[in-house]
mmCIF file of C-alpha atoms in Angstrom:
data_model
loop_
_atom_site.group_PDB
_atom_site.id
_atom_site.type_symbol
_atom_site.label_atom_id
_atom_site.label_comp_id
_atom_site.label_asym_id
_atom_site.label_seq_id
_atom_site.Cartn_x
_atom_site.Cartn_y
_atom_site.Cartn_z
ATOM 1 C CA MET F 1 81.108 94.336 129.611
ATOM 2 C CA PHE F 2 81.169 97.520 127.277
ATOM 3 C CA SER F 3 83.336 97.023 124.087
ATOM 4 C CA LEU F 4 85.155 99.818 122.092
ATOM 5 C CA GLU F 5 85.374 97.396 119.144
ATOM 6 C CA PRO F 6 82.406 99.012 117.194
ATOM 7 C CA ILE F 7 83.889 102.755 118.076
ATOM 8 C CA GLN F 8 87.105 101.717 116.739
ATOM 9 C CA THR F 9 85.657 100.023 113.505
ATOM 10 C CA LEU F 10 83.512 103.346 113.092
ATOM 11 C CA LYS F 11 86.904 105.487 113.310
ATOM 12 C CA ILE F 12 88.762 103.314 111.050
ATOM 13 C CA ARG F 13 85.837 103.609 108.474
ATOM 14 C CA GLU F 14 86.002 107.517 109.012
ATOM 15 C CA PHE F 15 89.709 107.571 108.222
ATOM 16 C CA ARG F 16 89.494 105.615 105.088
ATOM 17 C CA TYR F 17 86.732 108.077 103.905
ATOM 18 C CA LEU F 18 88.625 110.877 104.489
ATOM 19 C CA MET F 19 92.061 109.450 103.060
ATOM 20 C CA THR F 20 89.856 108.651 100.007
ATOM 21 C CA GLY F 21 88.623 111.969 99.455
ATOM 22 C CA ARG F 22 91.960 113.374 100.122
ATOM 23 C CA PHE F 23 93.185 110.970 97.360
ATOM 24 C CA PHE F 24 90.987 112.391 94.998
ATOM 25 C CA LEU F 25 91.256 116.079 95.934
ATOM 26 C CA VAL F 26 95.112 115.902 95.962
ATOM 27 C CA LEU F 27 95.083 113.919 92.528
ATOM 28 C CA SER F 28 93.050 116.800 90.918
ATOM 29 C CA PHE F 29 95.248 119.537 92.401
ATOM 30 C CA ARG F 30 98.396 117.808 90.959
ATOM 31 C CA MET F 31 96.839 117.671 87.633
ATOM 32 C CA LEU F 32 95.558 121.055 88.142
ATOM 33 C CA ALA F 33 99.317 122.098 88.845
ATOM 34 C CA THR F 34 100.500 120.044 85.802
ATOM 35 C CA LEU F 35 98.098 121.425 83.446
ATOM 36 C CA MET F 36 98.710 125.147 84.506
ATOM 37 C CA GLY F 37 102.538 125.032 83.945
ATOM 38 C CA TRP F 38 102.122 123.359 80.715
ATOM 39 C CA TRP F 39 99.320 125.525 79.479
ATOM 40 C CA ILE F 40 101.167 128.689 80.589
ATOM 41 C CA TYR F 41 104.183 127.785 78.974
ATOM 42 C CA GLN F 42 102.588 127.134 75.741
ATOM 43 C CA LEU F 43 100.889 130.404 75.738
ATOM 44 C CA THR F 44 103.956 132.520 76.561
ATOM 45 C CA HIS F 45 107.167 130.439 76.232
ATOM 46 C CA ASP F 46 108.658 132.297 78.888
ATOM 47 C CA PRO F 47 110.036 130.538 82.078
ATOM 48 C CA PHE F 48 109.271 133.646 84.217
ATOM 49 C CA ALA F 49 105.147 133.368 83.479
ATOM 50 C CA ILE F 50 105.505 130.058 85.164
ATOM 51 C CA GLY F 51 106.824 131.302 88.292
ATOM 52 C CA ILE F 52 103.979 133.981 88.325
ATOM 53 C CA ILE F 53 101.588 130.909 88.861
ATOM 54 C CA GLY F 54 103.103 130.326 92.410
ATOM 55 C CA LEU F 55 103.012 133.926 93.067
ATOM 56 C CA SER F 56 99.341 134.433 92.104
ATOM 57 C CA GLU F 57 98.575 131.729 94.634
ATOM 58 C CA VAL F 58 100.866 132.238 97.334
ATOM 59 C CA ILE F 59 99.928 135.927 98.148
ATOM 60 C CA PRO F 60 96.148 135.166 98.942
ATOM 61 C CA ALA F 61 97.168 132.020 100.363
ATOM 62 C CA VAL F 62 99.983 133.204 103.075
ATOM 63 C CA SER F 63 98.049 136.137 103.809
ATOM 64 C CA THR F 64 94.740 134.518 104.886
ATOM 65 C CA ALA F 65 96.567 131.660 106.368
ATOM 66 C CA LEU F 66 96.759 132.802 110.200
ATOM 67 C CA TYR F 67 92.837 133.649 110.152
ATOM 68 C CA ALA F 68 92.269 130.189 108.549
ATOM 69 C CA GLY F 69 94.149 128.631 111.395
ATOM 70 C CA HIS F 70 91.721 130.336 113.987
ATOM 71 C CA VAL F 71 88.675 129.669 111.893
ATOM 72 C CA ILE F 72 89.480 125.834 111.537
ATOM 73 C CA ASP F 73 90.300 125.858 115.385
ATOM 74 C CA ASN F 74 86.577 127.360 116.358
ATOM 75 C CA SER F 75 84.803 125.961 113.590
ATOM 76 C CA GLU F 76 83.094 122.489 112.455
ATOM 77 C CA LYS F 77 85.508 120.874 110.358
ATOM 78 C CA LYS F 78 83.411 118.801 108.193
ATOM 79 C CA ARG F 79 81.384 121.831 107.128
ATOM 80 C CA LEU F 80 84.317 123.962 106.147
ATOM 81 C CA LEU F 81 86.155 121.331 104.409
ATOM 82 C CA LEU F 82 82.833 120.991 102.184
ATOM 83 C CA ILE F 83 82.788 124.728 101.625
ATOM 84 C CA CYS F 84 86.035 124.995 100.377
ATOM 85 C CA ASN F 85 85.758 121.973 98.355
ATOM 86 C CA TYR F 86 82.991 123.385 96.282
ATOM 87 C CA ALA F 87 84.603 126.926 96.298
ATOM 88 C CA TYR F 88 87.479 125.271 94.458
ATOM 89 C CA VAL F 89 85.289 123.496 92.103
ATOM 90 C CA PHE F 90 83.342 126.627 90.831
ATOM 91 C CA LEU F 91 86.711 128.428 90.432
ATOM 92 C CA ILE F 92 88.431 125.729 88.287
ATOM 93 C CA ALA F 93 85.360 125.135 86.434
ATOM 94 C CA LEU F 94 85.852 128.922 85.269
ATOM 95 C CA LEU F 95 88.760 127.862 83.513
ATOM 96 C CA ALA F 96 86.710 126.102 81.263
ATOM 97 C CA ILE F 97 85.564 129.088 79.279
ATOM 98 C CA PRO F 98 89.173 130.016 77.949
ATOM 99 C CA ALA F 99 89.537 126.393 77.406
ATOM 100 C CA PHE F 100 86.726 125.678 75.395
ATOM 101 C CA TYR F 101 85.914 129.265 74.092
ATOM 102 C CA GLY F 102 88.873 131.492 74.363
ATOM 103 C CA HIS F 103 90.266 131.712 70.805
ATOM 104 C CA ASP F 104 87.520 130.950 68.774
ATOM 105 C CA SER F 105 84.345 132.327 70.271
ATOM 106 C CA LEU F 106 85.604 134.985 72.873
ATOM 107 C CA HIS F 107 88.434 136.212 70.497
ATOM 108 C CA LEU F 108 90.994 136.304 73.544
ATOM 109 C CA ASP F 109 94.604 136.250 72.606
ATOM 110 C CA ASN F 110 97.242 134.371 74.433
ATOM 111 C CA ARG F 111 97.921 137.288 76.797
ATOM 112 C CA HIS F 112 94.361 137.838 77.929
ATOM 113 C CA ILE F 113 93.816 134.184 78.631
ATOM 114 C CA THR F 114 97.206 133.980 80.590
ATOM 115 C CA TYR F 115 95.894 137.077 82.742
ATOM 116 C CA PHE F 116 92.501 135.243 83.186
ATOM 117 C CA ILE F 117 94.418 132.288 84.429
ATOM 118 C CA TYR F 118 96.314 134.128 87.052
ATOM 119 C CA ALA F 119 93.289 135.686 88.070
ATOM 120 C CA ILE F 120 91.556 132.046 88.834
ATOM 121 C CA ILE F 121 94.724 130.993 90.472
ATOM 122 C CA PHE F 122 94.651 134.104 92.863
ATOM 123 C CA PHE F 123 91.256 133.227 94.088
ATOM 124 C CA THR F 124 91.948 129.654 95.016
ATOM 125 C CA GLY F 125 95.014 130.842 96.827
ATOM 126 C CA PHE F 126 92.112 131.935 99.529
ATOM 127 C CA CYS F 127 90.721 128.294 99.335
ATOM 128 C CA ARG F 128 94.186 126.742 99.494
ATOM 129 C CA ALA F 129 94.541 128.711 102.523
ATOM 130 C CA PHE F 130 91.894 126.728 104.585
ATOM 131 C CA LEU F 131 91.726 123.524 102.831
ATOM 132 C CA GLY F 132 95.903 122.674 103.459
ATOM 133 C CA PRO F 133 95.404 122.549 107.269
ATOM 134 C CA ILE F 134 91.788 121.132 107.800
ATOM 135 C CA ILE F 135 92.715 117.613 106.823
ATOM 136 C CA PRO F 136 95.683 116.991 108.789
ATOM 137 C CA SER F 137 93.689 118.632 111.895
ATOM 138 C CA MET F 138 91.212 116.109 111.624
ATOM 139 C CA ILE F 139 93.558 113.191 111.538
ATOM 140 C CA PRO F 140 94.234 113.384 115.731
ATOM 141 C CA LYS F 141 90.786 113.326 116.611
ATOM 142 C CA ILE F 142 89.924 110.240 114.340
ATOM 143 C CA VAL F 143 92.845 107.831 115.418
ATOM 144 C CA PRO F 144 93.925 106.981 118.800
ATOM 145 C CA ARG F 145 97.674 109.107 119.830
ATOM 146 C CA GLU F 146 99.264 105.784 120.037
ATOM 147 C CA THR F 147 98.753 104.960 116.233
ATOM 148 C CA LEU F 148 99.113 108.631 115.340
ATOM 149 C CA PRO F 149 102.809 108.161 113.502
ATOM 150 C CA ASN F 150 101.349 105.422 111.506
ATOM 151 C CA ALA F 151 98.265 107.327 110.655
ATOM 152 C CA ILE F 152 100.517 110.416 109.327
ATOM 153 C CA THR F 153 102.833 108.474 107.239
ATOM 154 C CA LEU F 154 99.574 106.777 105.647
ATOM 155 C CA ASN F 155 98.334 110.170 105.204
ATOM 156 C CA GLN F 156 101.689 111.218 103.428
ATOM 157 C CA GLY F 157 101.387 108.148 101.306
ATOM 158 C CA THR F 158 98.019 108.921 100.302
ATOM 159 C CA PHE F 159 99.028 112.487 99.397
ATOM 160 C CA LEU F 160 102.096 111.107 97.565
ATOM 161 C CA THR F 161 100.153 108.361 95.641
ATOM 162 C CA ALA F 162 97.967 110.781 94.573
ATOM 163 C CA SER F 163 100.414 113.517 93.609
ATOM 164 C CA VAL F 164 102.343 111.038 91.340
ATOM 165 C CA THR F 165 99.312 109.675 89.804
ATOM 166 C CA GLY F 166 98.212 113.250 89.150
ATOM 167 C CA HIS F 167 101.267 114.477 87.886
ATOM 168 C CA ALA F 168 101.561 111.822 85.166
ATOM 169 C CA LEU F 169 97.950 111.730 84.484
ATOM 170 C CA GLY F 170 97.947 115.256 83.938
ATOM 171 C CA GLY F 171 100.687 115.194 81.308
ATOM 172 C CA PHE F 172 98.822 112.174 79.647
ATOM 173 C CA MET F 173 95.492 113.937 79.734
ATOM 174 C CA ILE F 174 96.843 116.855 78.004
ATOM 175 C CA HIS F 175 98.196 114.705 75.395
ATOM 176 C CA TRP F 176 94.891 112.460 75.014
ATOM 177 C CA ILE F 177 92.138 115.047 75.478
ATOM 178 C CA ASP F 178 93.819 118.414 75.165
ATOM 179 C CA ILE F 179 93.820 121.067 77.756
ATOM 180 C CA SER F 180 90.041 121.822 77.745
ATOM 181 C CA GLY F 181 89.164 117.726 78.335
ATOM 182 C CA THR F 182 91.700 117.759 81.018
ATOM 183 C CA VAL F 183 90.035 121.043 82.825
ATOM 184 C CA LEU F 184 86.721 118.864 82.983
ATOM 185 C CA VAL F 185 88.484 115.785 84.223
ATOM 186 C CA VAL F 186 89.900 117.967 87.148
ATOM 187 C CA VAL F 187 86.606 119.337 88.427
ATOM 188 C CA GLY F 188 85.106 115.996 88.077
ATOM 189 C CA LEU F 189 87.631 114.519 90.257
ATOM 190 C CA MET F 190 87.270 117.773 92.684
ATOM 191 C CA ILE F 191 83.168 116.737 92.756
ATOM 192 C CA PHE F 192 84.140 113.136 93.489
ATOM 193 C CA SER F 193 86.291 113.790 96.512
ATOM 194 C CA SER F 194 83.408 115.544 97.970
ATOM 195 C CA VAL F 195 81.494 112.669 98.166
ATOM 196 C CA PHE F 196 83.752 110.636 100.675
ATOM 197 C CA PHE F 197 83.989 114.089 102.568
ATOM 198 C CA TRP F 198 80.014 113.943 103.143
ATOM 199 C CA MET F 199 80.496 110.684 104.904
ATOM 200 C CA LEU F 200 82.731 112.082 107.756
ATOM 201 C CA ASN F 201 81.316 112.976 110.963
ATOM 202 C CA LYS F 202 81.008 116.412 112.150
ATOM 203 C CA HIS F 203 84.323 117.459 114.197
ATOM 204 C CA HIS F 204 83.465 120.431 116.466
ATOM 205 C CA PRO F 205 86.090 122.609 118.385
ATOM 206 C CA GLU F 206 87.907 121.487 121.102
ATOM 207 C CA ILE F 207 87.114 124.446 123.106
ATOM 208 C CA LYS F 208 84.170 126.762 122.447
ATOM 209 C CA GLU F 209 84.554 130.223 123.780
ATOM 210 C CA LYS F 210 81.677 132.920 123.991
ATOM 211 C CA GLU F 211 83.855 135.438 122.442
ATOM 212 C CA ILE F 212 87.033 134.955 120.717
ATOM 213 C CA ASN F 213 90.259 137.330 120.270
ATOM 214 C CA VAL F 214 90.830 136.618 116.372
ATOM 215 C CA LEU F 215 94.434 138.554 117.134
ATOM 216 C CA GLN F 216 95.124 136.900 120.236
ATOM 217 C CA SER F 217 94.295 133.625 118.656
ATOM 218 C CA MET F 218 96.367 133.832 115.664
ATOM 219 C CA ARG F 219 99.269 134.926 117.820
ATOM 220 C CA GLU F 220 99.296 132.090 120.144
ATOM 221 C CA GLY F 221 99.875 130.284 117.216
ATOM 222 C CA ILE F 222 102.884 131.812 116.180
ATOM 223 C CA ALA F 223 103.783 132.087 119.566
ATOM 224 C CA TYR F 224 103.764 128.149 120.136
ATOM 225 C CA ILE F 225 105.814 127.585 117.196
ATOM 226 C CA TYR F 226 108.455 129.981 118.026
ATOM 227 C CA LYS F 227 109.199 128.570 121.279
ATOM 228 C CA THR F 228 108.941 125.088 120.354
ATOM 229 C CA LYS F 229 112.498 125.158 118.162
ATOM 230 C CA GLU F 230 111.864 121.552 116.819
ATOM 231 C CA ILE F 231 109.030 122.531 114.955
ATOM 232 C CA LEU F 232 110.489 125.865 113.999
ATOM 233 C CA GLY F 233 113.797 124.273 112.891
ATOM 234 C CA ALA F 234 111.927 121.535 110.796
ATOM 235 C CA LEU F 235 109.735 124.398 109.353
ATOM 236 C CA CYS F 236 112.361 126.717 108.397
ATOM 237 C CA LEU F 237 114.618 123.560 107.013
ATOM 238 C CA ASP F 238 111.615 122.299 104.748
ATOM 239 C CA MET F 239 110.916 126.347 103.463
ATOM 240 C CA PHE F 240 114.154 127.480 102.295
ATOM 241 C CA ALA F 241 115.300 124.037 101.094
ATOM 242 C CA VAL F 242 112.399 123.804 98.900
ATOM 243 C CA LEU F 243 112.268 127.787 97.927
ATOM 244 C CA PHE F 244 115.639 127.192 96.422
ATOM 245 C CA GLY F 245 115.419 123.801 95.333
ATOM 246 C CA GLY F 246 112.302 124.083 93.264
ATOM 247 C CA ALA F 247 113.573 122.719 90.165
ATOM 248 C CA VAL F 248 110.132 121.123 89.393
ATOM 249 C CA ALA F 249 108.816 124.415 88.567
ATOM 250 C CA MET F 250 111.118 124.352 85.182
ATOM 251 C CA ILE F 251 110.268 120.912 84.076
ATOM 252 C CA PRO F 252 107.763 122.281 81.330
ATOM 253 C CA VAL F 253 111.184 123.935 79.918
ATOM 254 C CA TYR F 254 113.107 121.300 80.336
ATOM 255 C CA ALA F 255 110.737 118.628 78.671
ATOM 256 C CA THR F 256 109.984 121.281 75.649
ATOM 257 C CA ASP F 257 113.484 123.031 75.026
ATOM 258 C CA ILE F 258 116.376 120.926 76.787
ATOM 259 C CA LEU F 259 115.370 117.318 76.938
ATOM 260 C CA LYS F 260 112.687 117.525 73.810
ATOM 261 C CA VAL F 261 110.373 114.995 75.106
ATOM 262 C CA GLY F 262 106.870 116.779 74.448
ATOM 263 C CA SER F 263 103.708 116.205 76.912
ATOM 264 C CA GLU F 264 104.074 112.610 77.473
ATOM 265 C CA GLY F 265 107.524 113.059 78.679
ATOM 266 C CA PHE F 266 106.909 115.820 80.627
ATOM 267 C CA GLY F 267 104.230 114.127 82.492
ATOM 268 C CA LEU F 268 106.406 111.559 83.840
ATOM 269 C CA LEU F 269 109.228 113.709 84.452
ATOM 270 C CA ASN F 270 106.793 115.838 86.330
ATOM 271 C CA ALA F 271 105.721 112.680 88.296
ATOM 272 C CA ALA F 272 109.526 111.245 88.586
ATOM 273 C CA SER F 273 110.071 113.184 92.110
ATOM 274 C CA ASP F 274 106.662 111.878 93.757
ATOM 275 C CA ILE F 275 107.303 108.216 92.515
ATOM 276 C CA GLY F 276 110.332 108.418 94.786
ATOM 277 C CA SER F 277 108.496 109.928 97.615
ATOM 278 C CA MET F 278 105.668 107.132 97.361
ATOM 279 C CA CYS F 279 108.295 104.574 97.299
ATOM 280 C CA ILE F 280 110.176 105.692 100.522
ATOM 281 C CA ILE F 281 107.060 106.292 102.320
ATOM 282 C CA ALA F 282 105.908 103.086 101.248
ATOM 283 C CA PHE F 283 109.092 101.725 102.573
ATOM 284 C CA LEU F 284 108.790 103.654 105.687
ATOM 285 C CA ALA F 285 105.270 102.203 106.756
ATOM 286 C CA PHE F 286 106.796 98.842 107.343
ATOM 287 C CA VAL F 287 110.283 100.028 108.575
ATOM 288 C CA PRO F 288 109.462 103.160 110.486
ATOM 289 C CA LEU F 289 112.698 105.595 111.571
ATOM 290 C CA ARG F 290 113.027 104.729 115.362
ATOM 291 C CA LYS F 291 116.103 106.913 116.112
ATOM 292 C CA ASN F 292 118.289 109.751 115.032
ATOM 293 C CA GLN F 293 115.174 111.420 113.145
ATOM 294 C CA GLY F 294 116.806 114.935 113.226
ATOM 295 C CA LYS F 295 119.926 113.950 111.797
ATOM 296 C CA ILE F 296 118.375 112.096 109.355
ATOM 297 C CA LEU F 297 116.117 115.116 108.185
ATOM 298 C CA LEU F 298 119.702 116.983 107.957
ATOM 299 C CA PHE F 299 120.892 114.440 105.451
ATOM 300 C CA ALA F 300 117.814 113.943 103.452
ATOM 301 C CA VAL F 301 117.861 117.940 102.860
ATOM 302 C CA ALA F 302 121.337 118.128 101.895
ATOM 303 C CA GLY F 303 121.213 115.029 99.682
ATOM 304 C CA PHE F 304 117.942 116.624 97.780
ATOM 305 C CA GLY F 305 119.948 119.720 97.273
ATOM 306 C CA LEU F 306 122.693 117.287 95.282
ATOM 307 C CA CYS F 307 120.232 115.915 93.343
ATOM 308 C CA ILE F 308 118.551 119.302 92.103
ATOM 309 C CA ILE F 309 122.442 119.758 91.004
ATOM 310 C CA GLY F 310 122.535 116.806 89.166
ATOM 311 C CA PHE F 311 119.033 117.614 87.552
ATOM 312 C CA GLY F 312 120.127 121.297 86.565
ATOM 313 C CA LEU F 313 123.220 119.971 84.772
ATOM 314 C CA SER F 314 121.600 116.575 82.931
ATOM 315 C CA LYS F 315 121.098 116.373 79.578
ATOM 316 C CA LEU F 316 119.713 112.862 79.430
ATOM 317 C CA TYR F 317 115.917 112.063 79.711
ATOM 318 C CA TRP F 318 116.557 109.031 82.092
ATOM 319 C CA LEU F 319 119.211 110.320 84.137
ATOM 320 C CA SER F 320 117.014 113.468 84.864
ATOM 321 C CA PHE F 321 114.422 111.302 85.897
ATOM 322 C CA GLY F 322 116.353 108.956 87.882
ATOM 323 C CA LEU F 323 117.794 112.178 89.991
ATOM 324 C CA LEU F 324 114.377 113.621 90.441
ATOM 325 C CA MET F 325 113.127 110.258 91.682
ATOM 326 C CA LEU F 326 116.013 110.017 94.013
ATOM 327 C CA SER F 327 115.132 113.739 95.157
ATOM 328 C CA GLY F 328 111.666 112.465 96.070
ATOM 329 C CA MET F 329 112.462 109.851 97.892
ATOM 330 C CA LEU F 330 114.826 112.054 100.198
ATOM 331 C CA ASP F 331 112.133 114.629 100.252
ATOM 332 C CA GLY F 332 109.722 111.850 101.209
ATOM 333 C CA ILE F 333 111.877 111.087 104.376
ATOM 334 C CA SER F 334 111.863 114.865 105.106
ATOM 335 C CA VAL F 335 108.043 115.276 104.706
ATOM 336 C CA VAL F 336 107.322 112.192 107.199
ATOM 337 C CA ILE F 337 109.703 113.271 109.706
ATOM 338 C CA ARG F 338 108.618 116.932 109.701
ATOM 339 C CA GLY F 339 104.834 115.949 110.006
ATOM 340 C CA THR F 340 105.423 113.634 112.629
ATOM 341 C CA ILE F 341 107.245 116.339 114.766
ATOM 342 C CA VAL F 342 104.434 118.795 114.230
ATOM 343 C CA GLN F 343 101.561 116.660 114.914
ATOM 344 C CA LEU F 344 103.348 114.683 118.029
ATOM 345 C CA LYS F 345 104.554 118.327 119.528
ATOM 346 C CA THR F 346 101.086 120.332 119.070
ATOM 347 C CA PRO F 347 98.254 120.024 121.696
ATOM 348 C CA GLU F 348 94.780 119.859 120.166
ATOM 349 C CA TYR F 349 93.356 123.009 120.988
ATOM 350 C CA ILE F 350 95.982 124.783 118.768
ATOM 351 C CA ARG F 351 96.282 122.402 116.145
ATOM 352 C CA GLY F 352 94.697 123.964 113.619
ATOM 353 C CA ARG F 353 96.580 127.261 114.056
ATOM 354 C CA VAL F 354 99.925 125.436 114.163
ATOM 355 C CA LEU F 355 99.076 123.571 111.111
ATOM 356 C CA SER F 356 98.128 126.842 109.228
ATOM 357 C CA VAL F 357 101.477 128.448 110.188
ATOM 358 C CA ASN F 358 103.097 124.809 108.748
ATOM 359 C CA SER F 359 101.094 125.551 105.685
ATOM 360 C CA ILE F 360 102.472 129.437 105.392
ATOM 361 C CA PHE F 361 106.033 127.386 105.493
ATOM 362 C CA ILE F 362 104.763 124.851 102.857
ATOM 363 C CA MET F 363 103.165 127.190 100.463
ATOM 364 C CA SER F 364 106.085 129.672 100.968
ATOM 365 C CA SER F 365 108.380 127.153 99.761
ATOM 366 C CA ASN F 366 106.258 125.149 97.017
ATOM 367 C CA GLU F 367 104.507 128.588 95.566
ATOM 368 C CA MET F 368 107.479 131.170 95.907
ATOM 369 C CA GLY F 369 109.766 128.547 94.904
ATOM 370 C CA GLN F 370 108.155 128.212 91.726
ATOM 371 C CA PHE F 371 108.299 132.134 91.395
ATOM 372 C CA GLU F 372 112.079 132.139 92.665
ATOM 373 C CA SER F 373 112.795 129.453 89.929
ATOM 374 C CA GLY F 374 111.149 131.671 87.528
ATOM 375 C CA VAL F 375 112.881 134.896 88.482
ATOM 376 C CA ALA F 376 116.379 132.955 88.690
ATOM 377 C CA ALA F 377 115.616 131.490 85.244
ATOM 378 C CA LYS F 378 115.173 135.034 83.812
ATOM 379 C CA LEU F 379 118.373 136.304 85.337
ATOM 380 C CA LEU F 380 120.459 133.231 85.360
ATOM 381 C CA GLY F 381 118.949 130.875 82.842
ATOM 382 C CA VAL F 382 117.194 128.055 83.343
ATOM 383 C CA VAL F 383 120.107 125.491 84.108
ATOM 384 C CA ARG F 384 122.426 127.766 86.215
ATOM 385 C CA SER F 385 119.213 128.883 87.881
ATOM 386 C CA VAL F 386 118.541 125.265 88.949
ATOM 387 C CA VAL F 387 121.699 124.517 90.038
ATOM 388 C CA PHE F 388 122.054 127.519 91.825
ATOM 389 C CA GLY F 389 118.865 126.479 93.598
ATOM 390 C CA GLY F 390 120.496 123.048 94.617
ATOM 391 C CA THR F 391 123.440 124.840 96.199
ATOM 392 C CA MET F 392 121.557 126.880 98.330
ATOM 393 C CA THR F 393 119.371 123.977 99.548
ATOM 394 C CA LEU F 394 122.880 122.365 100.613
ATOM 395 C CA LEU F 395 123.675 125.579 102.283
ATOM 396 C CA VAL F 396 120.604 125.704 103.974
ATOM 397 C CA ALA F 397 120.943 122.078 105.602
ATOM 398 C CA LEU F 398 124.473 123.432 106.706
ATOM 399 C CA ILE F 399 122.947 126.152 108.493
ATOM 400 C CA VAL F 400 119.907 124.884 110.206
ATOM 401 C CA GLY F 401 121.926 121.753 111.457
ATOM 402 C CA THR F 402 124.722 123.928 113.117
ATOM 403 C CA THR F 403 122.220 126.624 114.486
ATOM 404 C CA VAL F 404 119.261 124.338 115.859
ATOM 405 C CA PRO F 405 121.053 121.745 118.002
ATOM 406 C CA LYS F 406 117.165 120.701 119.328
ATOM 407 C CA LEU F 407 116.322 119.668 115.420
ATOM 408 C CA ARG F 408 119.580 117.995 115.100
ATOM 409 C CA LYS F 409 119.168 115.939 118.540
ATOM 410 C CA MET F 410 115.466 115.313 117.723
ATOM 411 C CA LYS F 411 114.219 111.612 118.467
ATOM 412 C CA TYR F 412 110.469 110.353 118.830
#
């Protein structure tokens, strides 16, 4: 009799390659985000300048995301993943120019280096639009549907483990080998991640048509999310909560001027929320949420807002660390529930487009949240801007909970 065991073994191996590659890729991204926040603040000493980092990336990423979803659904995914990976490598390698030669050999002042960094981040936004949805869109093709929730949890666990390691390691690397050395480490990790992506199987599109109307294809993705209220509610909740609750963007300011803990303390503080997320996702891998997931999602977002308010008011390093860690645990619950809803409610043929719209919400919340934090800090002051953001997050949870009953009653 024909046995499926060899096929299942190959699929498990391929899933491991995908997760390992993603680990090192996310590790490099988080180190880069830590580096950019610290570097820009040291060049400008202006919280608003940190916000411009997010704006520089989100404009190209969001404007390209719908088209990226169409391309992902109608392309061979392994090839596209590698192209985007190496494009990122090339762009980040360019940051070595100002890092090594900016002030001395090229005689660039801080303002010119800052503009150069913004330009590089702008072009990485186009790569981000494709890279964000590709890996999640490959997971359902590799693992069986009955194990998909566990695979999604493991995927999020991989992401958060890499994230916490990258944030902390980024701070330590800046302290040990300075900005220039950290840039080289980031580039090396991106190249290393591609080694595992080369080991993946080719994943061709589910439906191959002779002629594809791009605009109609993109509209299908938007229309599907709009009519699936559970997905729409979860994405809106996450977008607005993180948009207003983006206290992490101001951590370089807190570490330098309020808590006065330097680059080492900055790295740990920057990793605190991811440590919390990693712990809760490890817990959820063994004790999954089995009922009332919609209500749990709403309470988690409200609790996240309270933690951000507490962090904004704190003047003690370890209290700030603990509040960020708790906020990460609540955010981790939100991420698992939202990710599972999106994957289980989306059919294969449209998954790339739905995940691209999902990436618009994520990028809008994270990168625009960074920009919003910079603007609010400029207008209100750093502390009041963080407290305002946490308060708005509480309000968002209340509004979504009362206006989207399908999400509130959601179970899977």
